[in-house]
PDB file of C-alpha atoms in Angstrom:
ATOM      1  CA  MET P   1      30.713 -28.779 -77.631  1.00  0.00           C
ATOM      2  CA  MET P   2      27.323 -27.846 -79.056  1.00  0.00           C
ATOM      3  CA  GLU P   3      25.902 -31.248 -78.042  1.00  0.00           C
ATOM      4  CA  ASN P   4      27.127 -30.812 -74.485  1.00  0.00           C
ATOM      5  CA  LYS P   5      25.492 -27.373 -74.298  1.00  0.00           C
ATOM      6  CA  SER P   6      22.212 -28.696 -75.712  1.00  0.00           C
ATOM      7  CA  HIS P   7      22.174 -31.558 -73.211  1.00  0.00           C
ATOM      8  CA  ALA P   8      22.923 -29.166 -70.355  1.00  0.00           C
ATOM      9  CA  PHE P   9      20.086 -26.869 -71.486  1.00  0.00           C
ATOM     10  CA  LEU P  10      17.596 -29.729 -71.685  1.00  0.00           C
ATOM     11  CA  ALA P  11      18.689 -30.989 -68.278  1.00  0.00           C
ATOM     12  CA  GLY P  12      18.168 -27.499 -66.803  1.00  0.00           C
ATOM     13  CA  VAL P  13      14.737 -27.154 -68.395  1.00  0.00           C
ATOM     14  CA  PHE P  14      13.737 -30.587 -67.087  1.00  0.00           C
ATOM     15  CA  THR P  15      14.948 -29.744 -63.581  1.00  0.00           C
ATOM     16  CA  ILE P  16      13.075 -26.439 -63.532  1.00  0.00           C
ATOM     17  CA  GLY P  17       9.894 -28.112 -64.844  1.00  0.00           C
ATOM     18  CA  LEU P  18      10.143 -30.863 -62.244  1.00  0.00           C
ATOM     19  CA  ALA P  19      10.589 -28.316 -59.462  1.00  0.00           C
ATOM     20  CA  ILE P  20       7.554 -26.355 -60.667  1.00  0.00           C
ATOM     21  CA  LEU P  21       5.508 -29.575 -60.823  1.00  0.00           C
ATOM     22  CA  VAL P  22       6.544 -30.532 -57.283  1.00  0.00           C
ATOM     23  CA  LEU P  23       5.633 -27.082 -55.921  1.00  0.00           C
ATOM     24  CA  PHE P  24       2.288 -27.159 -57.697  1.00  0.00           C
ATOM     25  CA  SER P  25       1.590 -30.606 -56.319  1.00  0.00           C
ATOM     26  CA  ILE P  26       2.463 -29.487 -52.798  1.00  0.00           C
ATOM     27  CA  PHE P  27       0.238 -26.425 -53.150  1.00  0.00           C
ATOM     28  CA  TRP P  28      -2.600 -28.474 -54.600  1.00  0.00           C
ATOM     29  CA  PHE P  29      -2.591 -31.163 -51.959  1.00  0.00           C
ATOM     30  CA  SER P  30      -2.096 -28.739 -49.066  1.00  0.00           C
ATOM     31  CA  SER P  31      -4.862 -26.349 -50.081  1.00  0.00           C
ATOM     32  CA  ASP P  32      -8.549 -26.822 -49.171  1.00  0.00           C
ATOM     33  CA  HIS P  33     -10.711 -27.409 -52.219  1.00  0.00           C
ATOM     34  CA  ALA P  34     -14.050 -27.160 -50.382  1.00  0.00           C
ATOM     35  CA  VAL P  35     -16.559 -24.681 -51.803  1.00  0.00           C
ATOM     36  CA  LEU P  36     -16.892 -21.786 -49.357  1.00  0.00           C
ATOM     37  CA  VAL P  37     -19.942 -19.553 -49.000  1.00  0.00           C
ATOM     38  CA  PRO P  38     -20.065 -16.195 -47.175  1.00  0.00           C
ATOM     39  CA  TYR P  39     -21.944 -15.380 -43.965  1.00  0.00           C
ATOM     40  CA  ASP P  40     -22.022 -12.175 -41.925  1.00  0.00           C
ATOM     41  CA  LEU P  41     -21.810 -12.449 -38.146  1.00  0.00           C
ATOM     42  CA  ILE P  42     -23.545  -9.530 -36.418  1.00  0.00           C
ATOM     43  CA  THR P  43     -22.509  -8.410 -32.945  1.00  0.00           C
ATOM     44  CA  ARG P  44     -22.407  -5.343 -30.685  1.00  0.00           C
ATOM     45  CA  SER P  45     -19.847  -6.921 -28.372  1.00  0.00           C
ATOM     46  CA  THR P  46     -16.088  -6.591 -28.511  1.00  0.00           C
ATOM     47  CA  VAL P  47     -14.109  -8.947 -30.730  1.00  0.00           C
ATOM     48  CA  ASN P  48     -10.730  -8.802 -28.974  1.00  0.00           C
ATOM     49  CA  GLY P  49      -8.293 -11.428 -30.292  1.00  0.00           C
ATOM     50  CA  LEU P  50     -10.266 -12.044 -33.477  1.00  0.00           C
ATOM     51  CA  GLY P  51      -8.663 -11.168 -36.802  1.00  0.00           C
ATOM     52  CA  PRO P  52      -8.721 -12.058 -40.501  1.00  0.00           C
ATOM     53  CA  GLN P  53      -7.889 -15.688 -41.308  1.00  0.00           C
ATOM     54  CA  ALA P  54      -9.026 -16.734 -37.837  1.00  0.00           C
ATOM     55  CA  ASP P  55     -10.602 -20.177 -37.683  1.00  0.00           C
ATOM     56  CA  VAL P  56     -14.328 -20.749 -37.903  1.00  0.00           C
ATOM     57  CA  LYS P  57     -15.468 -23.963 -36.193  1.00  0.00           C
ATOM     58  CA  TYR P  58     -18.813 -25.679 -35.994  1.00  0.00           C
ATOM     59  CA  ARG P  59     -19.009 -27.429 -32.629  1.00  0.00           C
ATOM     60  CA  GLY P  60     -15.217 -27.893 -32.667  1.00  0.00           C
ATOM     61  CA  LEU P  61     -14.775 -28.839 -36.355  1.00  0.00           C
ATOM     62  CA  ASP P  62     -13.010 -26.483 -38.770  1.00  0.00           C
ATOM     63  CA  VAL P  63     -15.489 -25.262 -41.376  1.00  0.00           C
ATOM     64  CA  GLY P  64     -14.011 -21.959 -42.603  1.00  0.00           C
ATOM     65  CA  LYS P  65     -12.049 -18.771 -42.028  1.00  0.00           C
ATOM     66  CA  VAL P  66     -12.683 -15.135 -41.114  1.00  0.00           C
ATOM     67  CA  ASP P  67     -12.451 -12.898 -44.176  1.00  0.00           C
ATOM     68  CA  SER P  68     -12.869  -9.428 -42.704  1.00  0.00           C
ATOM     69  CA  ILE P  69     -14.041  -7.432 -39.686  1.00  0.00           C
ATOM     70  CA  ARG P  70     -15.707  -4.063 -40.130  1.00  0.00           C
ATOM     71  CA  PHE P  71     -18.297  -1.718 -38.662  1.00  0.00           C
ATOM     72  CA  ASP P  72     -21.831  -1.813 -39.967  1.00  0.00           C
ATOM     73  CA  PRO P  73     -22.380   1.493 -41.799  1.00  0.00           C
ATOM     74  CA  ALA P  74     -26.150   1.196 -41.353  1.00  0.00           C
ATOM     75  CA  VAL P  75     -26.156   0.575 -37.588  1.00  0.00           C
ATOM     76  CA  PRO P  76     -23.740   2.561 -35.390  1.00  0.00           C
ATOM     77  CA  GLY P  77     -21.765   0.414 -32.956  1.00  0.00           C
ATOM     78  CA  GLN P  78     -22.614  -2.826 -34.719  1.00  0.00           C
ATOM     79  CA  ILE P  79     -19.767  -4.997 -36.067  1.00  0.00           C
ATOM     80  CA  ILE P  80     -19.953  -7.275 -39.111  1.00  0.00           C
ATOM     81  CA  VAL P  81     -17.592 -10.258 -39.243  1.00  0.00           C
ATOM     82  CA  ARG P  82     -17.521 -11.728 -42.745  1.00  0.00           C
ATOM     83  CA  VAL P  83     -16.690 -15.450 -42.714  1.00  0.00           C
ATOM     84  CA  SER P  84     -16.346 -18.049 -45.454  1.00  0.00           C
ATOM     85  CA  VAL P  85     -17.832 -21.378 -44.469  1.00  0.00           C
ATOM     86  CA  ASP P  86     -17.928 -24.763 -46.166  1.00  0.00           C
ATOM     87  CA  GLN P  87     -21.225 -25.021 -48.020  1.00  0.00           C
ATOM     88  CA  ASN P  88     -21.719 -28.513 -46.564  1.00  0.00           C
ATOM     89  CA  ALA P  89     -21.660 -27.196 -42.993  1.00  0.00           C
ATOM     90  CA  PRO P  90     -25.088 -27.556 -41.311  1.00  0.00           C
ATOM     91  CA  ILE P  91     -25.821 -23.840 -41.047  1.00  0.00           C
ATOM     92  CA  THR P  92     -29.526 -23.384 -40.250  1.00  0.00           C
ATOM     93  CA  THR P  93     -31.881 -20.576 -39.277  1.00  0.00           C
ATOM     94  CA  THR P  94     -31.220 -21.343 -35.574  1.00  0.00           C
ATOM     95  CA  THR P  95     -27.414 -21.300 -35.843  1.00  0.00           C
ATOM     96  CA  TYR P  96     -25.598 -18.737 -33.705  1.00  0.00           C
ATOM     97  CA  ALA P  97     -21.945 -17.725 -33.217  1.00  0.00           C
ATOM     98  CA  THR P  98     -19.792 -17.033 -30.150  1.00  0.00           C
ATOM     99  CA  LEU P  99     -16.252 -15.749 -29.706  1.00  0.00           C
ATOM    100  CA  SER P 100     -13.907 -18.330 -28.159  1.00  0.00           C
ATOM    101  CA  PHE P 101     -10.186 -18.463 -27.431  1.00  0.00           C
ATOM    102  CA  GLN P 102      -7.616 -21.164 -28.076  1.00  0.00           C
ATOM    103  CA  GLY P 103      -6.008 -22.296 -24.849  1.00  0.00           C
ATOM    104  CA  VAL P 104      -3.788 -19.756 -23.122  1.00  0.00           C
ATOM    105  CA  THR P 105      -2.590 -18.113 -26.346  1.00  0.00           C
ATOM    106  CA  GLY P 106      -5.519 -15.705 -26.432  1.00  0.00           C
ATOM    107  CA  ILE P 107      -6.017 -16.224 -30.180  1.00  0.00           C
ATOM    108  CA  GLY P 108      -9.715 -15.879 -30.893  1.00  0.00           C
ATOM    109  CA  TYR P 109     -11.818 -17.959 -33.220  1.00  0.00           C
ATOM    110  CA  VAL P 110     -15.487 -18.166 -34.117  1.00  0.00           C
ATOM    111  CA  GLN P 111     -17.502 -21.025 -32.673  1.00  0.00           C
ATOM    112  CA  LEU P 112     -20.761 -21.902 -34.436  1.00  0.00           C
ATOM    113  CA  ASP P 113     -23.517 -23.873 -32.755  1.00  0.00           C
ATOM    114  CA  ASP P 114     -27.213 -24.586 -33.167  1.00  0.00           C
ATOM    115  CA  THR P 115     -29.989 -24.089 -30.634  1.00  0.00           C
ATOM    116  CA  THR P 116     -32.049 -26.960 -32.015  1.00  0.00           C
ATOM    117  CA  ALA P 117     -29.075 -29.337 -31.906  1.00  0.00           C
ATOM    118  CA  GLN P 118     -28.505 -28.465 -28.234  1.00  0.00           C
ATOM    119  CA  ASN P 119     -32.140 -29.103 -27.335  1.00  0.00           C
ATOM    120  CA  GLY P 120     -32.307 -32.371 -29.275  1.00  0.00           C
ATOM    121  CA  GLY P 121     -35.239 -31.263 -31.448  1.00  0.00           C
ATOM    122  CA  GLN P 122     -35.907 -31.526 -35.139  1.00  0.00           C
ATOM    123  CA  PRO P 123     -33.259 -29.762 -37.297  1.00  0.00           C
ATOM    124  CA  SER P 124     -34.161 -26.308 -38.582  1.00  0.00           C
ATOM    125  CA  PRO P 125     -34.152 -25.520 -42.315  1.00  0.00           C
ATOM    126  CA  HIS P 126     -30.854 -24.659 -43.997  1.00  0.00           C
ATOM    127  CA  LEU P 127     -29.912 -20.959 -44.070  1.00  0.00           C
ATOM    128  CA  PRO P 128     -29.313 -20.018 -47.745  1.00  0.00           C
ATOM    129  CA  THR P 129     -26.629 -17.473 -48.634  1.00  0.00           C
ATOM    130  CA  SER P 130     -24.736 -16.168 -51.654  1.00  0.00           C
ATOM    131  CA  ALA P 131     -22.206 -13.508 -52.572  1.00  0.00           C
ATOM    132  CA  LYS P 132     -25.017 -11.165 -53.656  1.00  0.00           C
ATOM    133  CA  ALA P 133     -27.312 -11.843 -50.683  1.00  0.00           C
ATOM    134  CA  VAL P 134     -25.128 -12.699 -47.697  1.00  0.00           C
ATOM    135  CA  ALA P 135     -27.107 -14.267 -44.859  1.00  0.00           C
ATOM    136  CA  ARG P 136     -26.609 -12.920 -41.364  1.00  0.00           C
ATOM    137  CA  ILE P 137     -26.003 -14.916 -38.157  1.00  0.00           C
ATOM    138  CA  ALA P 138     -26.335 -13.429 -34.687  1.00  0.00           C
ATOM    139  CA  MET P 139     -23.177 -13.490 -32.586  1.00  0.00           C
ATOM    140  CA  ARG P 140     -23.792 -14.028 -28.888  1.00  0.00           C
ATOM    141  CA  ALA P 141     -21.606 -13.002 -25.997  1.00  0.00           C
ATOM    142  CA  GLY P 142     -18.932 -15.555 -25.112  1.00  0.00           C
ATOM    143  CA  PHE P 143     -17.905 -16.868 -21.718  1.00  0.00           C
ATOM    144  CA  PHE P 144     -15.269 -14.247 -21.024  1.00  0.00           C
ATOM    145  CA  GLU P 145     -17.543 -11.446 -22.119  1.00  0.00           C
ATOM    146  CA  GLU P 146     -20.277 -12.679 -19.803  1.00  0.00           C
ATOM    147  CA  LEU P 147     -17.695 -12.928 -17.049  1.00  0.00           C
ATOM    148  CA  GLU P 148     -16.594  -9.366 -17.758  1.00  0.00           C
ATOM    149  CA  LYS P 149     -20.189  -8.135 -17.662  1.00  0.00           C
ATOM    150  CA  ARG P 150     -20.824  -9.861 -14.384  1.00  0.00           C
ATOM    151  CA  GLY P 151     -17.496  -8.842 -12.886  1.00  0.00           C
ATOM    152  CA  ASP P 152     -18.950  -5.908 -10.951  1.00  0.00           C
ATOM    153  CA  SER P 153     -21.701  -8.093  -9.535  1.00  0.00           C
ATOM    154  CA  LEU P 154     -19.183 -10.756  -8.579  1.00  0.00           C
ATOM    155  CA  LEU P 155     -16.951  -8.186  -6.899  1.00  0.00           C
ATOM    156  CA  THR P 156     -19.916  -6.813  -4.965  1.00  0.00           C
ATOM    157  CA  GLN P 157     -20.864 -10.292  -3.818  1.00  0.00           C
ATOM    158  CA  LEU P 158     -17.248 -10.987  -2.898  1.00  0.00           C
ATOM    159  CA  GLU P 159     -17.125  -7.827  -0.800  1.00  0.00           C
ATOM    160  CA  THR P 160     -20.350  -8.870   0.926  1.00  0.00           C
ATOM    161  CA  ILE P 161     -18.870 -12.281   1.670  1.00  0.00           C
ATOM    162  CA  MET P 162     -15.692 -10.736   3.047  1.00  0.00           C
ATOM    163  CA  ASP P 163     -17.724  -8.404   5.265  1.00  0.00           C
ATOM    164  CA  SER P 164     -19.743 -11.374   6.511  1.00  0.00           C
ATOM    165  CA  LEU P 165     -16.547 -13.270   7.252  1.00  0.00           C
ATOM    166  CA  GLY P 166     -15.163 -10.220   9.075  1.00  0.00           C
ATOM    167  CA  ASN P 167     -18.309  -9.989  11.196  1.00  0.00           C
ATOM    168  CA  MET P 168     -18.251 -13.710  11.848  1.00  0.00           C
ATOM    169  CA  PHE P 169     -14.698 -13.573  13.207  1.00  0.00           C
ATOM    170  CA  GLN P 170     -15.267 -10.703  15.597  1.00  0.00           C
ATOM    171  CA  ALA P 171     -14.217 -11.092  19.244  1.00  0.00           C
ATOM    172  CA  ASP P 172     -17.565 -12.408  20.531  1.00  0.00           C
ATOM    173  CA  ASN P 173     -18.034 -14.730  17.584  1.00  0.00           C
ATOM    174  CA  ARG P 174     -14.466 -16.003  17.891  1.00  0.00           C
ATOM    175  CA  ARG P 175     -15.083 -16.761  21.552  1.00  0.00           C
ATOM    176  CA  ASP P 176     -18.296 -18.638  20.698  1.00  0.00           C
ATOM    177  CA  LEU P 177     -16.484 -20.502  17.937  1.00  0.00           C
ATOM    178  CA  MET P 178     -13.705 -21.545  20.314  1.00  0.00           C
ATOM    179  CA  GLU P 179     -16.324 -22.693  22.835  1.00  0.00           C
ATOM    180  CA  ALA P 180     -17.959 -24.765  20.116  1.00  0.00           C
ATOM    181  CA  ILE P 181     -14.595 -26.273  19.139  1.00  0.00           C
ATOM    182  CA  ARG P 182     -13.877 -27.135  22.786  1.00  0.00           C
ATOM    183  CA  SER P 183     -17.329 -28.704  23.091  1.00  0.00           C
ATOM    184  CA  VAL P 184     -16.663 -30.791  20.017  1.00  0.00           C
ATOM    185  CA  HIS P 185     -13.306 -31.834  21.475  1.00  0.00           C
ATOM    186  CA  THR P 186     -14.959 -32.800  24.782  1.00  0.00           C
ATOM    187  CA  THR P 187     -17.642 -34.747  22.956  1.00  0.00           C
ATOM    188  CA  ALA P 188     -14.984 -36.588  20.965  1.00  0.00           C
ATOM    189  CA  ASN P 189     -13.181 -37.524  24.188  1.00  0.00           C
ATOM    190  CA  ASP P 190     -16.461 -38.741  25.713  1.00  0.00           C
ATOM    191  CA  TYR P 191     -17.106 -40.870  22.675  1.00  0.00           C
ATOM    192  CA  SER P 192     -13.590 -42.266  22.917  1.00  0.00           C
ATOM    193  CA  ARG P 193     -14.104 -43.227  26.566  1.00  0.00           C
ATOM    194  CA  LEU P 194     -17.468 -44.738  25.684  1.00  0.00           C
ATOM    195  CA  ALA P 195     -15.825 -46.780  22.930  1.00  0.00           C
ATOM    196  CA  HIS P 196     -13.244 -48.086  25.428  1.00  0.00           C
ATOM    197  CA  ALA P 197     -16.019 -48.878  27.922  1.00  0.00           C
ATOM    198  CA  ILE P 198     -18.094 -50.915  25.483  1.00  0.00           C
ATOM    199  CA  GLU P 199     -15.077 -52.665  23.956  1.00  0.00           C
ATOM    200  CA  PRO P 200     -15.469 -55.766  26.251  1.00  0.00           C
ATOM    201  CA  ALA P 201     -19.113 -56.029  25.281  1.00  0.00           C
ATOM    202  CA  VAL P 202     -18.159 -55.701  21.627  1.00  0.00           C
ATOM    203  CA  ARG P 203     -15.643 -58.526  22.027  1.00  0.00           C
ATOM    204  CA  GLN P 204     -18.400 -60.717  23.479  1.00  0.00           C
ATOM    205  CA  LEU P 205     -20.741 -59.994  20.599  1.00  0.00           C
ATOM    206  CA  PRO P 206     -19.483 -62.947  18.477  1.00  0.00           C
ATOM    207  CA  GLN P 207     -20.175 -65.388  21.347  1.00  0.00           C
ATOM    208  CA  VAL P 208     -23.581 -63.790  21.972  1.00  0.00           C
ATOM    209  CA  THR P 209     -24.341 -64.034  18.278  1.00  0.00           C
ATOM    210  CA  GLU P 210     -23.293 -67.687  18.246  1.00  0.00           C
ATOM    211  CA  ASN P 211     -25.507 -68.443  21.262  1.00  0.00           C
ATOM    212  CA  LEU P 212     -28.377 -66.588  19.675  1.00  0.00           C
ATOM    213  CA  ASN P 213     -27.911 -68.570  16.470  1.00  0.00           C
ATOM    214  CA  ALA P 214     -27.916 -71.820  18.490  1.00  0.00           C
ATOM    215  CA  THR P 215     -31.090 -70.724  20.289  1.00  0.00           C
ATOM    216  CA  LEU P 216     -32.740 -69.855  17.000  1.00  0.00           C
ATOM    217  CA  ALA P 217     -31.720 -73.227  15.587  1.00  0.00           C
ATOM    218  CA  SER P 218     -33.195 -75.006  18.628  1.00  0.00           C
ATOM    219  CA  THR P 219     -36.365 -72.950  18.333  1.00  0.00           C
ATOM    220  CA  ARG P 220     -36.574 -73.814  14.650  1.00  0.00           C
ATOM    221  CA  ARG P 221     -36.177 -77.529  15.414  1.00  0.00           C
ATOM    222  CA  LEU P 222     -38.848 -77.297  18.149  1.00  0.00           C
ATOM    223  CA  THR P 223     -41.185 -75.535  15.733  1.00  0.00           C
ATOM    224  CA  GLN P 224     -40.590 -78.218  13.160  1.00  0.00           C
ATOM    225  CA  GLU P 225     -41.279 -80.902  15.809  1.00  0.00           C
ATOM    226  CA  LEU P 226     -44.515 -79.157  16.791  1.00  0.00           C
ATOM    227  CA  ALA P 227     -45.551 -78.782  13.161  1.00  0.00           C
ATOM    228  CA  SER P 228     -44.757 -82.410  12.257  1.00  0.00           C
ATOM    229  CA  PRO P 229     -47.654 -84.883  12.897  1.00  0.00           C
ATOM    230  CA  ASP P 230     -45.089 -87.671  13.487  1.00  0.00           C
ATOM    231  CA  GLY P 231     -42.938 -85.588  15.801  1.00  0.00           C
ATOM    232  CA  THR P 232     -41.895 -86.665  19.277  1.00  0.00           C
ATOM    233  CA  VAL P 233     -43.888 -83.916  20.990  1.00  0.00           C
ATOM    234  CA  LEU P 234     -47.158 -84.702  19.246  1.00  0.00           C
ATOM    235  CA  ARG P 235     -46.653 -88.445  19.775  1.00  0.00           C
ATOM    236  CA  THR P 236     -46.075 -87.834  23.504  1.00  0.00           C
ATOM    237  CA  VAL P 237     -49.118 -85.586  23.723  1.00  0.00           C
ATOM    238  CA  ASP P 238     -51.190 -88.220  21.910  1.00  0.00           C
ATOM    239  CA  SER P 239     -49.982 -90.942  24.322  1.00  0.00           C
ATOM    240  CA  VAL P 240     -50.748 -88.785  27.354  1.00  0.00           C
ATOM    241  CA  GLY P 241     -54.183 -88.047  25.904  1.00  0.00           C
ATOM    242  CA  ARG P 242     -54.877 -91.744  25.448  1.00  0.00           C
ATOM    243  CA  ASN P 243     -53.710 -92.456  29.021  1.00  0.00           C
ATOM    244  CA  LEU P 244     -55.900 -89.670  30.365  1.00  0.00           C
ATOM    245  CA  GLN P 245     -58.836 -91.011  28.366  1.00  0.00           C
ATOM    246  CA  GLY P 246     -58.237 -94.474  29.861  1.00  0.00           C
ATOM    247  CA  ALA P 247     -58.045 -93.023  33.359  1.00  0.00           C
ATOM    248  CA  ALA P 248     -61.245 -91.094  32.751  1.00  0.00           C
ATOM    249  CA  ASP P 249     -62.935 -94.271  31.518  1.00  0.00           C
ATOM    250  CA  SER P 250     -61.735 -96.111  34.649  1.00  0.00           C
ATOM    251  CA  VAL P 251     -63.009 -93.344  36.920  1.00  0.00           C
ATOM    252  CA  GLN P 252     -66.312 -93.376  35.067  1.00  0.00           C
ATOM    253  CA  SER P 253     -66.555 -97.188  35.458  1.00  0.00           C
ATOM    254  CA  ALA P 254     -65.720 -96.934  39.175  1.00  0.00           C
ATOM    255  CA  ALA P 255     -68.315 -94.209  39.612  1.00  0.00           C
ATOM    256  CA  ALA P 256     -70.880 -96.361  37.830  1.00  0.00           C
ATOM    257  CA  GLY P 257     -70.015 -99.360  40.117  1.00  0.00           C
ATOM    258  CA  ILE P 258     -70.336 -97.216  43.219  1.00  0.00           C
ATOM    259  CA  SER P 259     -73.613 -95.819  41.985  1.00  0.00           C
ATOM    260  CA  GLN P 260     -75.047 -99.259  41.140  1.00  0.00           C
ATOM    261  CA  ASP P 261     -73.617-101.515  43.916  1.00  0.00           C
ATOM    262  CA  THR P 262     -72.259 -99.540  46.857  1.00  0.00           C
ATOM    263  CA  LEU P 263     -74.842 -96.786  47.151  1.00  0.00           C
ATOM    264  CA  PRO P 264     -77.858 -99.158  47.489  1.00  0.00           C
ATOM    265  CA  GLN P 265     -76.047-101.025  50.303  1.00  0.00           C
ATOM    266  CA  VAL P 266     -75.164 -97.749  51.988  1.00  0.00           C
ATOM    267  CA  ASN P 267     -78.791 -96.688  51.681  1.00  0.00           C
ATOM    268  CA  GLY P 268     -79.923-100.018  53.280  1.00  0.00           C
ATOM    269  CA  LEU P 269     -77.454 -99.594  56.123  1.00  0.00           C
ATOM    270  CA  ALA P 270     -78.726 -96.065  56.618  1.00  0.00           C
ATOM    271  CA  ARG P 271     -82.344 -97.350  56.852  1.00  0.00           C
ATOM    272  CA  ASP P 272     -81.328-100.069  59.297  1.00  0.00           C
ATOM    273  CA  ALA P 273     -79.428 -97.516  61.347  1.00  0.00           C
ATOM    274  CA  ARG P 274     -82.452 -95.263  61.461  1.00  0.00           C
ATOM    275  CA  GLN P 275     -84.706 -98.151  62.556  1.00  0.00           C
ATOM    276  CA  THR P 276     -82.170 -99.129  65.248  1.00  0.00           C
ATOM    277  CA  VAL P 277     -82.017 -95.558  66.494  1.00  0.00           C
ATOM    278  CA  ARG P 278     -85.817 -95.424  66.678  1.00  0.00           C
ATOM    279  CA  SER P 279     -85.889 -98.712  68.584  1.00  0.00           C
ATOM    280  CA  ILE P 280     -83.280 -97.451  71.041  1.00  0.00           C
ATOM    281  CA  ASP P 281     -85.228 -94.220  71.350  1.00  0.00           C
ATOM    282  CA  ARG P 282     -88.457 -96.111  72.184  1.00  0.00           C
ATOM    283  CA  ALA P 283     -86.602 -98.308  74.682  1.00  0.00           C
ATOM    284  CA  ALA P 284     -85.147 -95.221  76.334  1.00  0.00           C
ATOM    285  CA  ASN P 285     -88.565 -93.594  76.499  1.00  0.00           C
ATOM    286  CA  GLN P 286     -90.068 -96.761  77.941  1.00  0.00           C
ATOM    287  CA  PHE P 287     -87.280 -96.948  80.534  1.00  0.00           C
ATOM    288  CA  ASN P 288     -87.919 -93.362  81.465  1.00  0.00           C
ATOM    289  CA  ASP P 289     -91.640 -94.038  81.832  1.00  0.00           C
ATOM    290  CA  SER P 290     -91.326 -97.361  83.685  1.00  0.00           C
ATOM    291  CA  PRO P 291     -87.904 -98.291  85.003  1.00  0.00           C
ATOM    292  CA  ARG P 292     -89.425-101.572  86.435  1.00  0.00           C
ATOM    293  CA  SER P 293     -90.031-102.827  82.997  1.00  0.00           C
ATOM    294  CA  VAL P 294     -86.342-103.665  82.814  1.00  0.00           C
ATOM    295  CA  LEU P 295     -86.830-106.265  85.584  1.00  0.00           C
ATOM    296  CA  PHE P 296     -90.492-107.276  85.222  1.00  0.00           C
ATOM    297  CA  GLY P 297     -91.064-106.601  81.599  1.00  0.00           C
ATOM    298  CA  GLY P 298     -93.250-104.022  80.079  1.00  0.00           C
ATOM    299  CA  PRO P 299     -96.965-103.687  80.738  1.00  0.00           C
ATOM    300  CA  ALA P 300     -99.299-105.733  78.636  1.00  0.00           C
ATOM    301  CA  ALA P 301    -100.486-104.092  75.515  1.00  0.00           C
ATOM    302  CA  THR P 302    -104.019-102.722  75.598  1.00  0.00           C
ATOM    303  CA  PRO P 303    -106.358-104.958  73.582  1.00  0.00           C
ATOM    304  CA  GLY P 304    -107.421-103.447  70.346  1.00  0.00           C
ATOM    305  CA  PRO P 305    -110.779-103.566  68.688  1.00  0.00           C
ATOM    306  CA  GLY P 306    -111.895-107.188  68.163  1.00  0.00           C
ATOM    307  CA  GLU P 307    -109.414-108.587  70.714  1.00  0.00           C
ATOM    308  CA  PRO P 308    -110.481-110.206  73.962  1.00  0.00           C
ATOM    309  CA  GLY P 309    -110.798-107.790  76.791  1.00  0.00           C
ATOM    310  CA  PHE P 310    -111.317-104.802  74.562  1.00  0.00           C
ATOM    311  CA  SER P 311    -113.546-102.226  76.051  1.00  0.00           C
ATOM    312  CA  PRO P 312    -114.457 -99.155  74.124  1.00  0.00           C
ATOM    313  CA  PRO P 313    -113.517 -95.937  75.710  1.00  0.00           C
TER     314      PRO P 313
END
């Protein structure tokens, strides 16, 4: 009986020890072992939805938790949000914080970002901090806070827009708008009729294009013929030129023959004709002076000097 009790006791102790070891292991592996350093976020804005143990993220990555939220005793109205951040997080002198919200749950968290990282410049120096000298980071207004601040301005602009719309849809403006709509409708109908009118011409466009392509091809071939020294056109022109040159040579030869052979004969005939005309003219004058000379011959010629019967005057 004593052995059974001792075995049962040892089994109980072993079971309890195993359970404690399992719980410790679960706690150890589930807990974050990163070294956290404190930072104070300074803001004068509201921090609705933000509470202790809220997440702290650097550009979307979890880097810490919110430890506490309290008023700054030195500056009235200023709020200090103490956060614990992983010491390996790239917190620099240009890092700033904003209040963001997770989805539609409204649970707030702190979003850290860096001005230099946004502008793509050289990284700023690391911001040192410790439990005795906690570094401070400025907390800027988030999207919803900016929207809340600009709500009055947006409402005013919305009222102005609504007034403008009301004025635009007054009776006179509505009438003008309806006239414009009717004009647009009429123009659309005119365009539709025009489209129907030019539809036959559009159907003929492929044939016209084909004819134009054929004409261009013929023109291209003609250009190639004109540009080719051995082309038909240039050969024909060369043959015609040679024929014209031969004809010109023939005309020149004929002109030379006329000038050398025919013209002298024509000139001789012209001289003979002139002599004949002078003879006929003398005969006519003689007939006019002495018609008897036709029957009895002309009077004897008067002897000249040295001839018999010459008598000086």
